[in-house]
Amino acid sequence: MMNFVFGTVAGALLAGILTVVAVRQPGVQSRLGLFPVSTAPMLPAARPPGPSPDARARDEAACRNGPAEIGKADMLFNRKRFWLVAP
């Protein structure tokens, strides 16, 4: 009896999945009279405008006038960056 129930459930799942897969095909959609797939050209998403040139110049100037330790080769091993802990 359980084999019959499991077989029925498995058959229903397979039939449902195959129906969904078939209906997604454009040829089957046109035969069933469903809405055809849109052939409109896909446009890229609009990008938000970037920062204004004067704001970008201010940011670059602030980066250039930053602390002198940024960008040095020994910045990862600088003792000022770590808490001094007594052994």
PDB file of N, CA and C in Angstrom:
ATOM      1  N   MET A   1       0.824  -1.189   0.000  1.00  0.00           N
ATOM      2  CA  MET A   1       0.000   0.000   0.000  1.00  0.00           C
ATOM      3  C   MET A   1       0.868   1.252   0.000  1.00  0.00           C
ATOM      4  N   MET A   2       1.944   1.229   0.808  1.00  0.00           N
ATOM      5  CA  MET A   2       2.835   2.396   0.856  1.00  0.00           C
ATOM      6  C   MET A   2       3.539   2.593  -0.480  1.00  0.00           C
ATOM      7  N   ASN A   3       3.866   1.513  -1.171  1.00  0.00           N
ATOM      8  CA  ASN A   3       4.483   1.658  -2.489  1.00  0.00           C
ATOM      9  C   ASN A   3       3.558   2.394  -3.438  1.00  0.00           C
ATOM     10  N   PHE A   4       2.275   2.121  -3.349  1.00  0.00           N
ATOM     11  CA  PHE A   4       1.318   2.808  -4.207  1.00  0.00           C
ATOM     12  C   PHE A   4       1.259   4.293  -3.878  1.00  0.00           C
ATOM     13  N   VAL A   5       1.257   4.617  -2.589  1.00  0.00           N
ATOM     14  CA  VAL A   5       1.202   6.026  -2.174  1.00  0.00           C
ATOM     15  C   VAL A   5       2.476   6.740  -2.610  1.00  0.00           C
ATOM     16  N   PHE A   6       3.628   6.134  -2.361  1.00  0.00           N
ATOM     17  CA  PHE A   6       4.884   6.767  -2.767  1.00  0.00           C
ATOM     18  C   PHE A   6       4.962   6.920  -4.281  1.00  0.00           C
ATOM     19  N   GLY A   7       4.528   5.935  -5.016  1.00  0.00           N
ATOM     20  CA  GLY A   7       4.531   6.023  -6.477  1.00  0.00           C
ATOM     21  C   GLY A   7       3.602   7.112  -6.983  1.00  0.00           C
ATOM     22  N   THR A   8       2.434   7.247  -6.351  1.00  0.00           N
ATOM     23  CA  THR A   8       1.490   8.289  -6.753  1.00  0.00           C
ATOM     24  C   THR A   8       2.064   9.678  -6.475  1.00  0.00           C
ATOM     25  N   VAL A   9       2.657   9.871  -5.319  1.00  0.00           N
ATOM     26  CA  VAL A   9       3.248  11.170  -4.965  1.00  0.00           C
ATOM     27  C   VAL A   9       4.420  11.487  -5.897  1.00  0.00           C
ATOM     28  N   ALA A  10       5.262  10.527  -6.149  1.00  0.00           N
ATOM     29  CA  ALA A  10       6.406  10.763  -7.039  1.00  0.00           C
ATOM     30  C   ALA A  10       5.929  11.071  -8.453  1.00  0.00           C
ATOM     31  N   GLY A  11       4.926  10.356  -8.933  1.00  0.00           N
ATOM     32  CA  GLY A  11       4.388  10.628 -10.262  1.00  0.00           C
ATOM     33  C   GLY A  11       3.766  12.001 -10.355  1.00  0.00           C
ATOM     34  N   ALA A  12       3.061  12.435  -9.311  1.00  0.00           N
ATOM     35  CA  ALA A  12       2.456  13.772  -9.307  1.00  0.00           C
ATOM     36  C   ALA A  12       3.533  14.852  -9.310  1.00  0.00           C
ATOM     37  N   LEU A  13       4.595  14.639  -8.531  1.00  0.00           N
ATOM     38  CA  LEU A  13       5.692  15.618  -8.520  1.00  0.00           C
ATOM     39  C   LEU A  13       6.357  15.710  -9.888  1.00  0.00           C
ATOM     40  N   LEU A  14       6.633  14.576 -10.495  1.00  0.00           N
ATOM     41  CA  LEU A  14       7.262  14.592 -11.824  1.00  0.00           C
ATOM     42  C   LEU A  14       6.347  15.248 -12.855  1.00  0.00           C
ATOM     43  N   ALA A  15       5.062  14.954 -12.812  1.00  0.00           N
ATOM     44  CA  ALA A  15       4.131  15.559 -13.762  1.00  0.00           C
ATOM     45  C   ALA A  15       4.063  17.069 -13.566  1.00  0.00           C
ATOM     46  N   GLY A  16       4.070  17.517 -12.326  1.00  0.00           N
ATOM     47  CA  GLY A  16       4.039  18.953 -12.056  1.00  0.00           C
ATOM     48  C   GLY A  16       5.296  19.657 -12.530  1.00  0.00           C
ATOM     49  N   ILE A  17       6.436  19.062 -12.246  1.00  0.00           N
ATOM     50  CA  ILE A  17       7.708  19.670 -12.673  1.00  0.00           C
ATOM     51  C   ILE A  17       7.803  19.711 -14.191  1.00  0.00           C
ATOM     52  N   LEU A  18       7.448  18.626 -14.853  1.00  0.00           N
ATOM     53  CA  LEU A  18       7.522  18.609 -16.316  1.00  0.00           C
ATOM     54  C   LEU A  18       6.533  19.586 -16.940  1.00  0.00           C
ATOM     55  N   THR A  19       5.374  19.776 -16.325  1.00  0.00           N
ATOM     56  CA  THR A  19       4.411  20.753 -16.833  1.00  0.00           C
ATOM     57  C   THR A  19       4.970  22.165 -16.720  1.00  0.00           C
ATOM     58  N   VAL A  20       5.566  22.495 -15.594  1.00  0.00           N
ATOM     59  CA  VAL A  20       6.145  23.829 -15.419  1.00  0.00           C
ATOM     60  C   VAL A  20       7.275  24.057 -16.409  1.00  0.00           C
ATOM     61  N   VAL A  21       8.124  23.066 -16.603  1.00  0.00           N
ATOM     62  CA  VAL A  21       9.242  23.198 -17.539  1.00  0.00           C
ATOM     63  C   VAL A  21       8.730  23.366 -18.965  1.00  0.00           C
ATOM     64  N   ALA A  22       7.693  22.627 -19.332  1.00  0.00           N
ATOM     65  CA  ALA A  22       7.161  22.714 -20.694  1.00  0.00           C
ATOM     66  C   ALA A  22       6.497  24.062 -20.936  1.00  0.00           C
ATOM     67  N   VAL A  23       5.779  24.568 -19.952  1.00  0.00           N
ATOM     68  CA  VAL A  23       5.055  25.835 -20.146  1.00  0.00           C
ATOM     69  C   VAL A  23       6.028  27.008 -20.229  1.00  0.00           C
ATOM     70  N   ARG A  24       7.234  26.859 -19.737  1.00  0.00           N
ATOM     71  CA  ARG A  24       8.222  27.936 -19.835  1.00  0.00           C
ATOM     72  C   ARG A  24       8.816  28.051 -21.234  1.00  0.00           C
ATOM     73  N   GLN A  25       8.595  27.098 -22.096  1.00  0.00           N
ATOM     74  CA  GLN A  25       9.134  27.140 -23.458  1.00  0.00           C
ATOM     75  C   GLN A  25       8.261  28.050 -24.318  1.00  0.00           C
ATOM     76  N   PRO A  26       8.860  28.946 -25.126  1.00  0.00           N
ATOM     77  CA  PRO A  26       8.069  29.880 -25.934  1.00  0.00           C
ATOM     78  C   PRO A  26       7.146  29.175 -26.931  1.00  0.00           C
ATOM     79  N   GLY A  27       7.577  28.059 -27.503  1.00  0.00           N
ATOM     80  CA  GLY A  27       6.727  27.349 -28.455  1.00  0.00           C
ATOM     81  C   GLY A  27       5.468  26.806 -27.805  1.00  0.00           C
ATOM     82  N   VAL A  28       5.608  26.259 -26.613  1.00  0.00           N
ATOM     83  CA  VAL A  28       4.459  25.725 -25.893  1.00  0.00           C
ATOM     84  C   VAL A  28       3.551  26.865 -25.447  1.00  0.00           C
ATOM     85  N   GLN A  29       4.134  27.981 -25.049  1.00  0.00           N
ATOM     86  CA  GLN A  29       3.330  29.133 -24.640  1.00  0.00           C
ATOM     87  C   GLN A  29       2.465  29.625 -25.782  1.00  0.00           C
ATOM     88  N   SER A  30       3.026  29.692 -26.991  1.00  0.00           N
ATOM     89  CA  SER A  30       2.235  30.178 -28.129  1.00  0.00           C
ATOM     90  C   SER A  30       1.127  29.181 -28.479  1.00  0.00           C
ATOM     91  N   ARG A  31       1.380  27.879 -28.368  1.00  0.00           N
ATOM     92  CA  ARG A  31       0.335  26.881 -28.657  1.00  0.00           C
ATOM     93  C   ARG A  31      -0.782  26.908 -27.625  1.00  0.00           C
ATOM     94  N   LEU A  32      -0.446  27.238 -26.378  1.00  0.00           N
ATOM     95  CA  LEU A  32      -1.466  27.294 -25.334  1.00  0.00           C
ATOM     96  C   LEU A  32      -2.197  28.635 -25.299  1.00  0.00           C
ATOM     97  N   GLY A  33      -1.709  29.627 -26.074  1.00  0.00           N
ATOM     98  CA  GLY A  33      -2.348  30.936 -26.099  1.00  0.00           C
ATOM     99  C   GLY A  33      -1.977  31.816 -24.926  1.00  0.00           C
ATOM    100  N   LEU A  34      -0.866  31.506 -24.292  1.00  0.00           N
ATOM    101  CA  LEU A  34      -0.402  32.336 -23.185  1.00  0.00           C
ATOM    102  C   LEU A  34       0.284  33.576 -23.729  1.00  0.00           C
ATOM    103  N   PHE A  35       0.574  34.513 -22.874  1.00  0.00           N
ATOM    104  CA  PHE A  35       1.224  35.735 -23.309  1.00  0.00           C
ATOM    105  C   PHE A  35       2.613  35.410 -23.847  1.00  0.00           C
ATOM    106  N   PRO A  36       2.945  35.908 -25.035  1.00  0.00           N
ATOM    107  CA  PRO A  36       4.278  35.610 -25.573  1.00  0.00           C
ATOM    108  C   PRO A  36       5.362  36.342 -24.785  1.00  0.00           C
ATOM    109  N   VAL A  37       6.559  35.844 -24.914  1.00  0.00           N
ATOM    110  CA  VAL A  37       7.699  36.468 -24.260  1.00  0.00           C
ATOM    111  C   VAL A  37       7.956  37.811 -24.925  1.00  0.00           C
ATOM    112  N   SER A  38       8.192  38.822 -24.130  1.00  0.00           N
ATOM    113  CA  SER A  38       8.420  40.168 -24.661  1.00  0.00           C
ATOM    114  C   SER A  38       9.710  40.198 -25.465  1.00  0.00           C
ATOM    115  N   THR A  39       9.646  40.834 -26.619  1.00  0.00           N
ATOM    116  CA  THR A  39      10.834  40.975 -27.456  1.00  0.00           C
ATOM    117  C   THR A  39      11.401  42.382 -27.366  1.00  0.00           C
ATOM    118  N   ALA A  40      10.959  43.157 -26.371  1.00  0.00           N
ATOM    119  CA  ALA A  40      11.469  44.511 -26.197  1.00  0.00           C
ATOM    120  C   ALA A  40      12.943  44.438 -25.823  1.00  0.00           C
ATOM    121  N   PRO A  41      13.725  45.389 -26.318  1.00  0.00           N
ATOM    122  CA  PRO A  41      15.146  45.352 -25.976  1.00  0.00           C
ATOM    123  C   PRO A  41      15.349  45.624 -24.488  1.00  0.00           C
ATOM    124  N   MET A  42      16.277  44.900 -23.920  1.00  0.00           N
ATOM    125  CA  MET A  42      16.594  45.088 -22.510  1.00  0.00           C
ATOM    126  C   MET A  42      17.590  46.225 -22.373  1.00  0.00           C
ATOM    127  N   LEU A  43      17.229  47.239 -21.617  1.00  0.00           N
ATOM    128  CA  LEU A  43      18.099  48.380 -21.400  1.00  0.00           C
ATOM    129  C   LEU A  43      18.848  48.198 -20.086  1.00  0.00           C
ATOM    130  N   PRO A  44      20.078  48.680 -20.028  1.00  0.00           N
ATOM    131  CA  PRO A  44      20.803  48.563 -18.759  1.00  0.00           C
ATOM    132  C   PRO A  44      20.161  49.458 -17.705  1.00  0.00           C
ATOM    133  N   ALA A  45      20.339  49.090 -16.455  1.00  0.00           N
ATOM    134  CA  ALA A  45      19.783  49.869 -15.356  1.00  0.00           C
ATOM    135  C   ALA A  45      20.445  51.238 -15.303  1.00  0.00           C
ATOM    136  N   ALA A  46      19.671  52.238 -14.961  1.00  0.00           N
ATOM    137  CA  ALA A  46      20.205  53.595 -14.860  1.00  0.00           C
ATOM    138  C   ALA A  46      21.120  53.687 -13.648  1.00  0.00           C
ATOM    139  N   ARG A  47      22.268  54.301 -13.834  1.00  0.00           N
ATOM    140  CA  ARG A  47      23.202  54.475 -12.734  1.00  0.00           C
ATOM    141  C   ARG A  47      22.921  55.806 -12.051  1.00  0.00           C
ATOM    142  N   PRO A  48      23.062  55.855 -10.741  1.00  0.00           N
ATOM    143  CA  PRO A  48      22.904  57.141 -10.067  1.00  0.00           C
ATOM    144  C   PRO A  48      24.066  58.052 -10.452  1.00  0.00           C
ATOM    145  N   PRO A  49      23.822  59.332 -10.495  1.00  0.00           N
ATOM    146  CA  PRO A  49      24.922  60.238 -10.871  1.00  0.00           C
ATOM    147  C   PRO A  49      26.041  60.194  -9.850  1.00  0.00           C
ATOM    148  N   GLY A  50      27.254  60.305 -10.338  1.00  0.00           N
ATOM    149  CA  GLY A  50      28.418  60.270  -9.460  1.00  0.00           C
ATOM    150  C   GLY A  50      28.581  61.585  -8.714  1.00  0.00           C
ATOM    151  N   PRO A  51      29.567  61.651  -7.842  1.00  0.00           N
ATOM    152  CA  PRO A  51      29.787  62.898  -7.105  1.00  0.00           C
ATOM    153  C   PRO A  51      30.240  64.006  -8.044  1.00  0.00           C
ATOM    154  N   SER A  52      29.938  65.214  -7.655  1.00  0.00           N
ATOM    155  CA  SER A  52      30.316  66.350  -8.486  1.00  0.00           C
ATOM    156  C   SER A  52      31.838  66.476  -8.521  1.00  0.00           C
ATOM    157  N   PRO A  53      32.379  67.088  -9.571  1.00  0.00           N
ATOM    158  CA  PRO A  53      33.843  67.200  -9.672  1.00  0.00           C
ATOM    159  C   PRO A  53      34.475  67.953  -8.506  1.00  0.00           C
ATOM    160  N   ASP A  54      33.788  68.995  -7.980  1.00  0.00           N
ATOM    161  CA  ASP A  54      34.386  69.736  -6.863  1.00  0.00           C
ATOM    162  C   ASP A  54      34.402  68.888  -5.584  1.00  0.00           C
ATOM    163  N   ALA A  55      33.382  68.047  -5.395  1.00  0.00           N
ATOM    164  CA  ALA A  55      33.383  67.157  -4.229  1.00  0.00           C
ATOM    165  C   ALA A  55      34.480  66.114  -4.365  1.00  0.00           C
ATOM    166  N   ARG A  56      34.680  65.609  -5.572  1.00  0.00           N
ATOM    167  CA  ARG A  56      35.740  64.633  -5.803  1.00  0.00           C
ATOM    168  C   ARG A  56      37.102  65.272  -5.560  1.00  0.00           C
ATOM    169  N   ALA A  57      37.278  66.541  -5.986  1.00  0.00           N
ATOM    170  CA  ALA A  57      38.550  67.223  -5.771  1.00  0.00           C
ATOM    171  C   ALA A  57      38.805  67.428  -4.276  1.00  0.00           C
ATOM    172  N   ARG A  58      37.759  67.766  -3.506  1.00  0.00           N
ATOM    173  CA  ARG A  58      37.923  67.938  -2.067  1.00  0.00           C
ATOM    174  C   ARG A  58      38.326  66.615  -1.407  1.00  0.00           C
ATOM    175  N   ASP A  59      37.693  65.506  -1.840  1.00  0.00           N
ATOM    176  CA  ASP A  59      38.038  64.208  -1.269  1.00  0.00           C
ATOM    177  C   ASP A  59      39.474  63.826  -1.587  1.00  0.00           C
ATOM    178  N   GLU A  60      39.915  64.075  -2.812  1.00  0.00           N
ATOM    179  CA  GLU A  60      41.289  63.752  -3.181  1.00  0.00           C
ATOM    180  C   GLU A  60      42.275  64.612  -2.413  1.00  0.00           C
ATOM    181  N   ALA A  61      41.944  65.896  -2.198  1.00  0.00           N
ATOM    182  CA  ALA A  61      42.829  66.773  -1.433  1.00  0.00           C
ATOM    183  C   ALA A  61      42.899  66.312   0.021  1.00  0.00           C
ATOM    184  N   ALA A  62      41.768  65.879   0.573  1.00  0.00           N
ATOM    185  CA  ALA A  62      41.772  65.395   1.951  1.00  0.00           C
ATOM    186  C   ALA A  62      42.610  64.130   2.067  1.00  0.00           C
ATOM    187  N   CYS A  63      42.584  63.286   1.048  1.00  0.00           N
ATOM    188  CA  CYS A  63      43.399  62.071   1.071  1.00  0.00           C
ATOM    189  C   CYS A  63      44.877  62.408   0.989  1.00  0.00           C
ATOM    190  N   ARG A  64      45.211  63.379   0.167  1.00  0.00           N
ATOM    191  CA  ARG A  64      46.621  63.750   0.035  1.00  0.00           C
ATOM    192  C   ARG A  64      47.148  64.409   1.296  1.00  0.00           C
ATOM    193  N   ASN A  65      46.284  65.133   2.022  1.00  0.00           N
ATOM    194  CA  ASN A  65      46.723  65.845   3.224  1.00  0.00           C
ATOM    195  C   ASN A  65      46.515  65.017   4.482  1.00  0.00           C
ATOM    196  N   GLY A  66      46.289  63.729   4.335  1.00  0.00           N
ATOM    197  CA  GLY A  66      46.047  62.847   5.476  1.00  0.00           C
ATOM    198  C   GLY A  66      47.310  62.614   6.281  1.00  0.00           C
ATOM    199  N   PRO A  67      47.209  61.738   7.258  1.00  0.00           N
ATOM    200  CA  PRO A  67      48.378  61.446   8.096  1.00  0.00           C
ATOM    201  C   PRO A  67      49.537  60.900   7.265  1.00  0.00           C
ATOM    202  N   ALA A  68      50.744  61.192   7.736  1.00  0.00           N
ATOM    203  CA  ALA A  68      51.935  60.803   6.984  1.00  0.00           C
ATOM    204  C   ALA A  68      52.212  59.302   7.073  1.00  0.00           C
ATOM    205  N   GLU A  69      51.576  58.598   8.036  1.00  0.00           N
ATOM    206  CA  GLU A  69      51.862  57.179   8.198  1.00  0.00           C
ATOM    207  C   GLU A  69      51.161  56.315   7.152  1.00  0.00           C
ATOM    208  N   ILE A  70      50.142  56.845   6.535  1.00  0.00           N
ATOM    209  CA  ILE A  70      49.388  56.042   5.572  1.00  0.00           C
ATOM    210  C   ILE A  70      50.216  55.866   4.306  1.00  0.00           C
ATOM    211  N   GLY A  71      50.363  54.636   3.888  1.00  0.00           N
ATOM    212  CA  GLY A  71      51.071  54.347   2.658  1.00  0.00           C
ATOM    213  C   GLY A  71      52.524  53.976   2.845  1.00  0.00           C
ATOM    214  N   LYS A  72      53.033  54.023   4.053  1.00  0.00           N
ATOM    215  CA  LYS A  72      54.415  53.637   4.279  1.00  0.00           C
ATOM    216  C   LYS A  72      54.516  52.122   4.345  1.00  0.00           C
ATOM    217  N   ALA A  73      55.694  51.616   4.072  1.00  0.00           N
ATOM    218  CA  ALA A  73      55.895  50.172   4.050  1.00  0.00           C
ATOM    219  C   ALA A  73      55.805  49.557   5.446  1.00  0.00           C
ATOM    220  N   ASP A  74      56.161  50.319   6.487  1.00  0.00           N
ATOM    221  CA  ASP A  74      56.156  49.743   7.834  1.00  0.00           C
ATOM    222  C   ASP A  74      54.871  50.054   8.593  1.00  0.00           C
ATOM    223  N   MET A  75      53.818  50.462   7.910  1.00  0.00           N
ATOM    224  CA  MET A  75      52.598  50.836   8.624  1.00  0.00           C
ATOM    225  C   MET A  75      51.913  49.645   9.287  1.00  0.00           C
ATOM    226  N   LEU A  76      52.145  48.436   8.793  1.00  0.00           N
ATOM    227  CA  LEU A  76      51.534  47.274   9.420  1.00  0.00           C
ATOM    228  C   LEU A  76      52.240  46.881  10.714  1.00  0.00           C
ATOM    229  N   PHE A  77      53.493  47.212  10.819  1.00  0.00           N
ATOM    230  CA  PHE A  77      54.268  46.797  11.981  1.00  0.00           C
ATOM    231  C   PHE A  77      54.624  47.965  12.891  1.00  0.00           C
ATOM    232  N   ASN A  78      53.943  49.060  12.760  1.00  0.00           N
ATOM    233  CA  ASN A  78      54.219  50.232  13.573  1.00  0.00           C
ATOM    234  C   ASN A  78      53.755  49.974  15.006  1.00  0.00           C
ATOM    235  N   ARG A  79      54.625  50.261  15.983  1.00  0.00           N
ATOM    236  CA  ARG A  79      54.286  50.000  17.380  1.00  0.00           C
ATOM    237  C   ARG A  79      53.206  50.945  17.876  1.00  0.00           C
ATOM    238  N   LYS A  80      53.005  52.082  17.257  1.00  0.00           N
ATOM    239  CA  LYS A  80      51.972  53.024  17.688  1.00  0.00           C
ATOM    240  C   LYS A  80      50.574  52.481  17.419  1.00  0.00           C
ATOM    241  N   ARG A  81      50.452  51.578  16.507  1.00  0.00           N
ATOM    242  CA  ARG A  81      49.148  51.057  16.145  1.00  0.00           C
ATOM    243  C   ARG A  81      48.653  50.009  17.133  1.00  0.00           C
ATOM    244  N   PHE A  82      49.534  49.405  17.899  1.00  0.00           N
ATOM    245  CA  PHE A  82      49.160  48.324  18.800  1.00  0.00           C
ATOM    246  C   PHE A  82      49.169  48.815  20.240  1.00  0.00           C
ATOM    247  N   TRP A  83      48.327  48.216  21.062  1.00  0.00           N
ATOM    248  CA  TRP A  83      48.361  48.519  22.481  1.00  0.00           C
ATOM    249  C   TRP A  83      49.609  47.878  23.067  1.00  0.00           C
ATOM    250  N   LEU A  84      50.241  48.608  23.904  1.00  0.00           N
ATOM    251  CA  LEU A  84      51.424  48.078  24.572  1.00  0.00           C
ATOM    252  C   LEU A  84      50.977  47.247  25.767  1.00  0.00           C
ATOM    253  N   VAL A  85      51.271  45.974  25.744  1.00  0.00           N
ATOM    254  CA  VAL A  85      50.875  45.080  26.823  1.00  0.00           C
ATOM    255  C   VAL A  85      52.141  44.537  27.460  1.00  0.00           C
ATOM    256  N   ALA A  86      52.237  44.657  28.751  1.00  0.00           N
ATOM    257  CA  ALA A  86      53.419  44.167  29.454  1.00  0.00           C
ATOM    258  C   ALA A  86      53.393  42.645  29.475  1.00  0.00           C
ATOM    259  N   PRO A  87      54.543  42.029  29.242  1.00  0.00           N
ATOM    260  CA  PRO A  87      54.592  40.551  29.270  1.00  0.00           C
ATOM    261  C   PRO A  87      54.416  39.993  30.664  1.00  0.00           C
TER     262      PRO A  87
END
